[in-house]
Amino acid sequence: MIFGSRSGDGLSGGQENVVSMARFRKGGALSPLRQAEAYWTGLRRGDDVPSRSQIDPRGLENILSNTFILERIAPGIARFRLAGSLVNEMAGMEVRGMPVTAFFTADARKQLSSAMEHMFDTPAVVELELQIEAPRQSSPREARMLLLPLRSDLGDISRVLGVLVADEGKTATSQRFSITSIAMRSIGKPSGAAEFKAKPRAEATDERNDVNQANPGFAETQARFKPERSLLEEARALLDRSRAGKAGTPADPAPAKHKGAPHLRLVVSRD
């Protein structure tokens, strides 16, 4: 409460000088949504979607009663795997194992199913503005829901980290949600991240490509190895040398005889 200034009649206090802060608490309900989104963003690696196994309840300790985990079981249908106490209280029952669309009106179920399919396929972050409809509700209440995609243990995007917040008020049973607006934000690459593209190889169009290009900081430029002759080319060269020797070209000098120790020579005669 905030107490007003002294009134003109000299009274220092009274009900007329008390200002209620209840009407200023409407924006405070958004803090669990922003806290969950900040925690989810911190788990991301680049532009990837975090996995379900990375979620630690200690990171969401302050908003555990508002959080829940969904599992995709069919196109446009996801069921509760875990749910906080506030989510169960707003639904009026234990919601584990039940589809999330069961707590929405008939028109809102189609909108929610389309939004969840877009979230899984794109992927994207979905934020819903809801209206609580209950027969015993004296005044309309507003609520917000945030859906953050997650990967399963198999790597597919089939899990959701969700947060549900509502304006303060007495909770009534058999309440349903209608969708006022839907905001979807695609999960893209970080701003400024350039796409990698491989450079095309340079074609050898001149003689400069026959020599390795200089690389600063390493050894000097080296010439390429000369192409080796094939076996057929060596055979032709040997044949040419033998023909040149028969034509009168001085042959290679005979190697000198090795003078070794005396030895016997056996001569065989058939006479």
Tab-separated table of C-alpha atoms in Angstrom:
chain	number	residue	atom	x	y	z
A	1	MET	CA	0.000	0.000	0.000
A	2	ILE	CA	0.982	3.600	-0.556
A	3	PHE	CA	-0.225	6.215	1.915
A	4	GLY	CA	-1.327	9.538	0.507
A	5	SER	CA	-0.170	12.955	1.672
A	6	ARG	CA	-1.741	14.871	4.567
A	7	SER	CA	-5.224	16.000	3.689
A	8	GLY	CA	-6.380	19.556	4.027
A	9	ASP	CA	-8.480	18.887	7.139
A	10	GLY	CA	-5.380	17.972	9.135
A	11	LEU	CA	-6.071	14.235	9.350
A	12	SER	CA	-2.943	12.160	8.841
A	13	GLY	CA	-4.545	8.835	8.020
A	14	GLY	CA	-7.723	7.196	6.812
A	15	GLN	CA	-9.154	4.920	4.199
A	16	GLU	CA	-9.343	7.780	1.740
A	17	ASN	CA	-5.547	8.076	1.810
A	18	VAL	CA	-4.813	4.381	1.109
A	19	VAL	CA	-4.151	3.347	-2.525
A	20	SER	CA	-4.500	-0.368	-3.315
A	21	MET	CA	-1.738	-1.934	-5.419
A	22	ALA	CA	-3.891	-4.809	-6.686
A	23	ARG	CA	-4.555	-3.068	-9.979
A	24	PHE	CA	-0.809	-2.714	-10.609
A	25	ARG	CA	-0.043	-6.433	-10.285
A	26	LYS	CA	-1.259	-7.380	-13.710
A	27	GLY	CA	2.141	-7.053	-15.344
A	28	GLY	CA	3.872	-9.044	-12.612
A	29	ALA	CA	2.351	-12.302	-13.859
A	30	LEU	CA	4.608	-12.186	-16.905
A	31	SER	CA	7.806	-12.762	-14.933
A	32	PRO	CA	7.547	-16.610	-14.874
A	33	LEU	CA	7.252	-16.613	-18.672
A	34	ARG	CA	10.344	-14.482	-19.132
A	35	GLN	CA	12.271	-16.466	-16.548
A	36	ALA	CA	11.472	-19.771	-18.255
A	37	GLU	CA	12.371	-18.387	-21.680
A	38	ALA	CA	15.694	-17.050	-20.369
A	39	TYR	CA	16.491	-20.452	-18.838
A	40	TRP	CA	15.540	-22.228	-22.086
A	41	THR	CA	17.656	-19.823	-24.152
A	42	GLY	CA	20.660	-20.428	-21.910
A	43	LEU	CA	20.475	-24.165	-22.692
A	44	ARG	CA	20.631	-23.642	-26.447
A	45	ARG	CA	23.792	-24.441	-28.389
A	46	GLY	CA	23.976	-22.006	-31.250
A	47	ASP	CA	20.673	-22.136	-33.109
A	48	ASP	CA	19.750	-25.633	-31.933
A	49	VAL	CA	16.826	-26.622	-29.707
A	50	PRO	CA	17.751	-27.880	-26.204
A	51	SER	CA	16.901	-31.436	-25.217
A	52	ARG	CA	14.512	-32.630	-22.518
A	53	SER	CA	17.378	-34.181	-20.530
A	54	GLN	CA	18.963	-30.752	-20.080
A	55	ILE	CA	16.022	-29.414	-18.061
A	56	ASP	CA	16.992	-29.240	-14.390
A	57	PRO	CA	14.205	-28.428	-11.890
A	58	ARG	CA	16.700	-26.439	-9.835
A	59	GLY	CA	16.958	-23.919	-12.671
A	60	LEU	CA	13.197	-23.314	-12.468
A	61	GLU	CA	12.839	-23.566	-8.715
A	62	ASN	CA	10.932	-20.284	-8.354
A	63	ILE	CA	8.303	-21.144	-10.975
A	64	LEU	CA	7.943	-24.932	-10.681
A	65	SER	CA	4.262	-24.609	-9.773
A	66	ASN	CA	3.631	-22.812	-13.106
A	67	THR	CA	5.643	-25.124	-15.355
A	68	PHE	CA	4.732	-28.322	-17.185
A	69	ILE	CA	6.198	-30.750	-19.723
A	70	LEU	CA	4.262	-31.900	-22.797
A	71	GLU	CA	4.855	-34.880	-25.092
A	72	ARG	CA	3.706	-34.982	-28.693
A	73	ILE	CA	1.668	-38.143	-29.280
A	74	ALA	CA	-0.084	-37.293	-32.576
A	75	PRO	CA	-0.290	-34.414	-35.066
A	76	GLY	CA	-1.709	-31.463	-33.141
A	77	ILE	CA	-2.051	-33.426	-29.885
A	78	ALA	CA	0.291	-33.313	-26.889
A	79	ARG	CA	-0.263	-34.719	-23.409
A	80	PHE	CA	1.025	-33.679	-20.008
A	81	ARG	CA	4.045	-35.601	-18.731
A	82	LEU	CA	4.664	-33.379	-15.682
A	83	ALA	CA	2.704	-30.453	-14.277
A	84	GLY	CA	3.087	-28.064	-11.366
A	85	SER	CA	0.619	-27.634	-8.547
A	86	LEU	CA	-0.787	-24.372	-9.929
A	87	VAL	CA	-1.524	-25.999	-13.287
A	88	ASN	CA	-3.415	-28.827	-11.576
A	89	GLU	CA	-5.282	-26.322	-9.419
A	90	MET	CA	-6.382	-24.264	-12.400
A	91	ALA	CA	-7.565	-27.411	-14.192
A	92	GLY	CA	-9.344	-28.685	-11.083
A	93	MET	CA	-7.761	-32.138	-11.380
A	94	GLU	CA	-4.527	-34.055	-11.889
A	95	VAL	CA	-3.570	-33.350	-15.492
A	96	ARG	CA	-0.765	-35.881	-15.930
A	97	GLY	CA	-1.441	-38.085	-18.947
A	98	MET	CA	-4.255	-35.894	-20.294
A	99	PRO	CA	-4.089	-33.924	-23.582
A	100	VAL	CA	-3.526	-30.204	-23.182
A	101	THR	CA	-6.388	-29.465	-25.598
A	102	ALA	CA	-8.885	-30.939	-23.097
A	103	PHE	CA	-8.764	-27.721	-21.074
A	104	PHE	CA	-9.640	-25.434	-24.011
A	105	THR	CA	-12.909	-24.586	-25.673
A	106	ALA	CA	-13.904	-26.236	-28.942
A	107	ASP	CA	-12.812	-23.268	-31.080
A	108	ALA	CA	-9.578	-22.824	-29.161
A	109	ARG	CA	-8.556	-26.475	-29.592
A	110	LYS	CA	-8.172	-26.060	-33.344
A	111	GLN	CA	-6.083	-22.925	-32.888
A	112	LEU	CA	-3.881	-24.591	-30.283
A	113	SER	CA	-3.356	-27.696	-32.440
A	114	SER	CA	-2.280	-25.583	-35.421
A	115	ALA	CA	0.071	-23.519	-33.237
A	116	MET	CA	1.695	-26.637	-31.761
A	117	GLU	CA	2.228	-28.192	-35.192
A	118	HIS	CA	3.919	-24.999	-36.332
A	119	MET	CA	6.053	-25.059	-33.185
A	120	PHE	CA	7.226	-28.653	-33.795
A	121	ASP	CA	7.818	-28.307	-37.544
A	122	THR	CA	9.486	-24.881	-37.744
A	123	PRO	CA	10.511	-24.950	-34.779
A	124	ALA	CA	9.149	-21.866	-33.023
A	125	VAL	CA	8.301	-20.347	-29.660
A	126	VAL	CA	4.544	-19.946	-29.067
A	127	GLU	CA	3.007	-17.470	-26.619
A	128	LEU	CA	-0.752	-17.500	-26.026
A	129	GLU	CA	-3.035	-14.932	-24.433
A	130	LEU	CA	-5.935	-16.776	-22.807
A	131	GLN	CA	-9.317	-15.951	-21.315
A	132	ILE	CA	-10.509	-18.088	-18.418
A	133	GLU	CA	-14.132	-19.127	-18.844
A	134	ALA	CA	-15.920	-20.563	-15.810
A	135	PRO	CA	-19.643	-20.630	-14.963
A	136	ARG	CA	-19.096	-19.513	-11.357
A	137	GLN	CA	-16.595	-16.806	-12.204
A	138	SER	CA	-17.737	-13.377	-11.118
A	139	SER	CA	-15.311	-11.371	-13.270
A	140	PRO	CA	-13.303	-12.367	-16.369
A	141	ARG	CA	-9.717	-13.440	-15.766
A	142	GLU	CA	-6.806	-13.443	-18.139
A	143	ALA	CA	-3.995	-15.954	-18.432
A	144	ARG	CA	-0.878	-16.494	-20.509
A	145	MET	CA	0.839	-19.642	-21.714
A	146	LEU	CA	4.352	-20.016	-23.130
A	147	LEU	CA	5.377	-23.111	-25.120
A	148	LEU	CA	9.096	-23.784	-25.708
A	149	PRO	CA	10.099	-26.732	-27.965
A	150	LEU	CA	12.475	-29.442	-26.726
A	151	ARG	CA	14.190	-32.462	-28.264
A	152	SER	CA	13.560	-35.966	-26.991
A	153	ASP	CA	16.262	-38.543	-26.269
A	154	LEU	CA	15.915	-39.707	-29.882
A	155	GLY	CA	16.729	-36.227	-31.204
A	156	ASP	CA	13.327	-35.318	-32.634
A	157	ILE	CA	11.441	-32.207	-31.510
A	158	SER	CA	8.528	-33.799	-29.644
A	159	ARG	CA	8.707	-32.303	-26.136
A	160	VAL	CA	7.556	-28.926	-24.795
A	161	LEU	CA	8.537	-26.862	-21.787
A	162	GLY	CA	5.438	-24.859	-20.885
A	163	VAL	CA	4.553	-22.126	-18.412
A	164	LEU	CA	1.040	-21.047	-17.400
A	165	VAL	CA	0.273	-17.895	-15.409
A	166	ALA	CA	-3.048	-16.255	-14.552
A	167	ASP	CA	-4.324	-13.150	-12.849
A	168	GLU	CA	-4.965	-13.381	-9.150
A	169	GLY	CA	-8.424	-14.574	-8.216
A	170	LYS	CA	-10.394	-17.415	-6.763
A	171	THR	CA	-9.932	-20.591	-8.748
A	172	ALA	CA	-13.145	-22.233	-9.911
A	173	THR	CA	-13.561	-25.810	-11.045
A	174	SER	CA	-14.540	-26.884	-14.575
A	175	GLN	CA	-12.893	-23.815	-16.057
A	176	ARG	CA	-11.840	-23.675	-19.679
A	177	PHE	CA	-9.511	-21.476	-21.679
A	178	SER	CA	-10.262	-19.537	-24.830
A	179	ILE	CA	-7.478	-18.051	-26.954
A	180	THR	CA	-7.396	-14.286	-27.380
A	181	SER	CA	-4.183	-14.037	-29.428
A	182	ILE	CA	-1.268	-16.193	-30.566
A	183	ALA	CA	2.311	-14.978	-31.080
A	184	MET	CA	4.852	-17.278	-32.753
A	185	ARG	CA	8.566	-16.588	-33.121
A	186	SER	CA	10.642	-18.836	-35.355
A	187	ILE	CA	13.916	-20.095	-33.960
A	188	GLY	CA	16.497	-18.949	-36.470
A	189	LYS	CA	20.234	-18.502	-36.545
A	190	PRO	CA	21.794	-15.827	-34.335
A	191	SER	CA	21.976	-12.379	-35.887
A	192	GLY	CA	25.205	-11.770	-37.775
A	193	ALA	CA	25.942	-15.456	-38.361
A	194	ALA	CA	27.019	-15.884	-41.981
A	195	GLU	CA	26.304	-19.079	-43.838
A	196	PHE	CA	29.420	-21.121	-44.655
A	197	LYS	CA	30.060	-21.709	-48.327
A	198	ALA	CA	33.023	-23.626	-49.734
A	199	LYS	CA	35.199	-21.742	-52.218
A	200	PRO	CA	35.516	-23.285	-55.710
A	201	ARG	CA	38.846	-24.777	-56.635
A	202	ALA	CA	41.068	-22.707	-58.906
A	203	GLU	CA	41.657	-24.312	-62.280
A	204	ALA	CA	45.241	-24.688	-63.534
A	205	THR	CA	45.110	-22.232	-66.422
A	206	ASP	CA	48.680	-20.930	-66.279
A	207	GLU	CA	52.148	-22.075	-65.317
A	208	ARG	CA	51.965	-20.441	-61.907
A	209	ASN	CA	49.655	-23.191	-60.702
A	210	ASP	CA	52.442	-25.736	-61.277
A	211	VAL	CA	54.249	-24.363	-58.222
A	212	ASN	CA	52.874	-24.528	-54.726
A	213	GLN	CA	51.554	-21.203	-53.563
A	214	ALA	CA	53.435	-19.493	-50.743
A	215	ASN	CA	51.925	-19.884	-47.300
A	216	PRO	CA	53.035	-17.202	-44.809
A	217	GLY	CA	54.465	-18.654	-41.642
A	218	PHE	CA	55.522	-21.960	-43.181
A	219	ALA	CA	58.409	-23.175	-45.338
A	220	GLU	CA	59.435	-21.531	-48.586
A	221	THR	CA	57.788	-22.362	-51.883
A	222	GLN	CA	58.773	-25.748	-53.277
A	223	ALA	CA	58.604	-26.913	-56.857
A	224	ARG	CA	56.415	-29.825	-57.695
A	225	PHE	CA	57.872	-33.293	-58.344
A	226	LYS	CA	58.563	-34.115	-61.992
A	227	PRO	CA	56.210	-36.659	-63.490
A	228	GLU	CA	57.632	-40.186	-63.376
A	229	ARG	CA	58.062	-42.208	-66.562
A	230	SER	CA	55.842	-45.180	-67.078
A	231	LEU	CA	57.106	-48.720	-67.501
A	232	LEU	CA	56.404	-48.605	-71.234
A	233	GLU	CA	58.511	-45.463	-71.657
A	234	GLU	CA	61.433	-47.079	-69.829
A	235	ALA	CA	61.215	-50.151	-72.080
A	236	ARG	CA	61.309	-47.964	-75.193
A	237	ALA	CA	64.345	-46.092	-73.901
A	238	LEU	CA	66.178	-49.378	-73.223
A	239	LEU	CA	65.362	-50.617	-76.727
A	240	ASP	CA	66.696	-47.402	-78.281
A	241	ARG	CA	69.974	-47.731	-76.392
A	242	SER	CA	70.417	-51.340	-77.543
A	243	ARG	CA	69.824	-50.385	-81.185
A	244	ALA	CA	72.312	-47.529	-80.939
A	245	GLY	CA	74.971	-49.936	-79.615
A	246	LYS	CA	74.601	-52.290	-82.598
A	247	ALA	CA	74.936	-49.406	-85.039
A	248	GLY	CA	78.543	-48.670	-83.939
A	249	THR	CA	78.006	-46.516	-80.965
A	250	PRO	CA	80.764	-47.237	-78.500
A	251	ALA	CA	79.363	-49.454	-75.894
A	252	ASP	CA	79.921	-49.042	-72.260
A	253	PRO	CA	83.405	-50.143	-71.202
A	254	ALA	CA	83.563	-53.670	-69.841
A	255	PRO	CA	84.026	-53.844	-66.156
A	256	ALA	CA	87.530	-54.675	-64.977
A	257	LYS	CA	88.192	-58.263	-64.055
A	258	HIS	CA	88.473	-58.886	-60.427
A	259	LYS	CA	91.820	-60.281	-59.406
A	260	GLY	CA	91.193	-62.742	-56.683
A	261	ALA	CA	92.963	-65.713	-55.185
A	262	PRO	CA	94.295	-68.571	-57.451
A	263	HIS	CA	91.736	-71.202	-58.362
A	264	LEU	CA	91.402	-74.369	-60.421
A	265	ARG	CA	89.661	-74.514	-63.773
A	266	LEU	CA	87.999	-77.756	-64.821
A	267	VAL	CA	88.065	-78.550	-68.540
A	268	VAL	CA	85.990	-81.407	-69.901
A	269	SER	CA	86.960	-83.053	-73.253
A	270	ARG	CA	84.842	-85.597	-75.045
A	271	ASP	CA	87.689	-86.929	-77.334
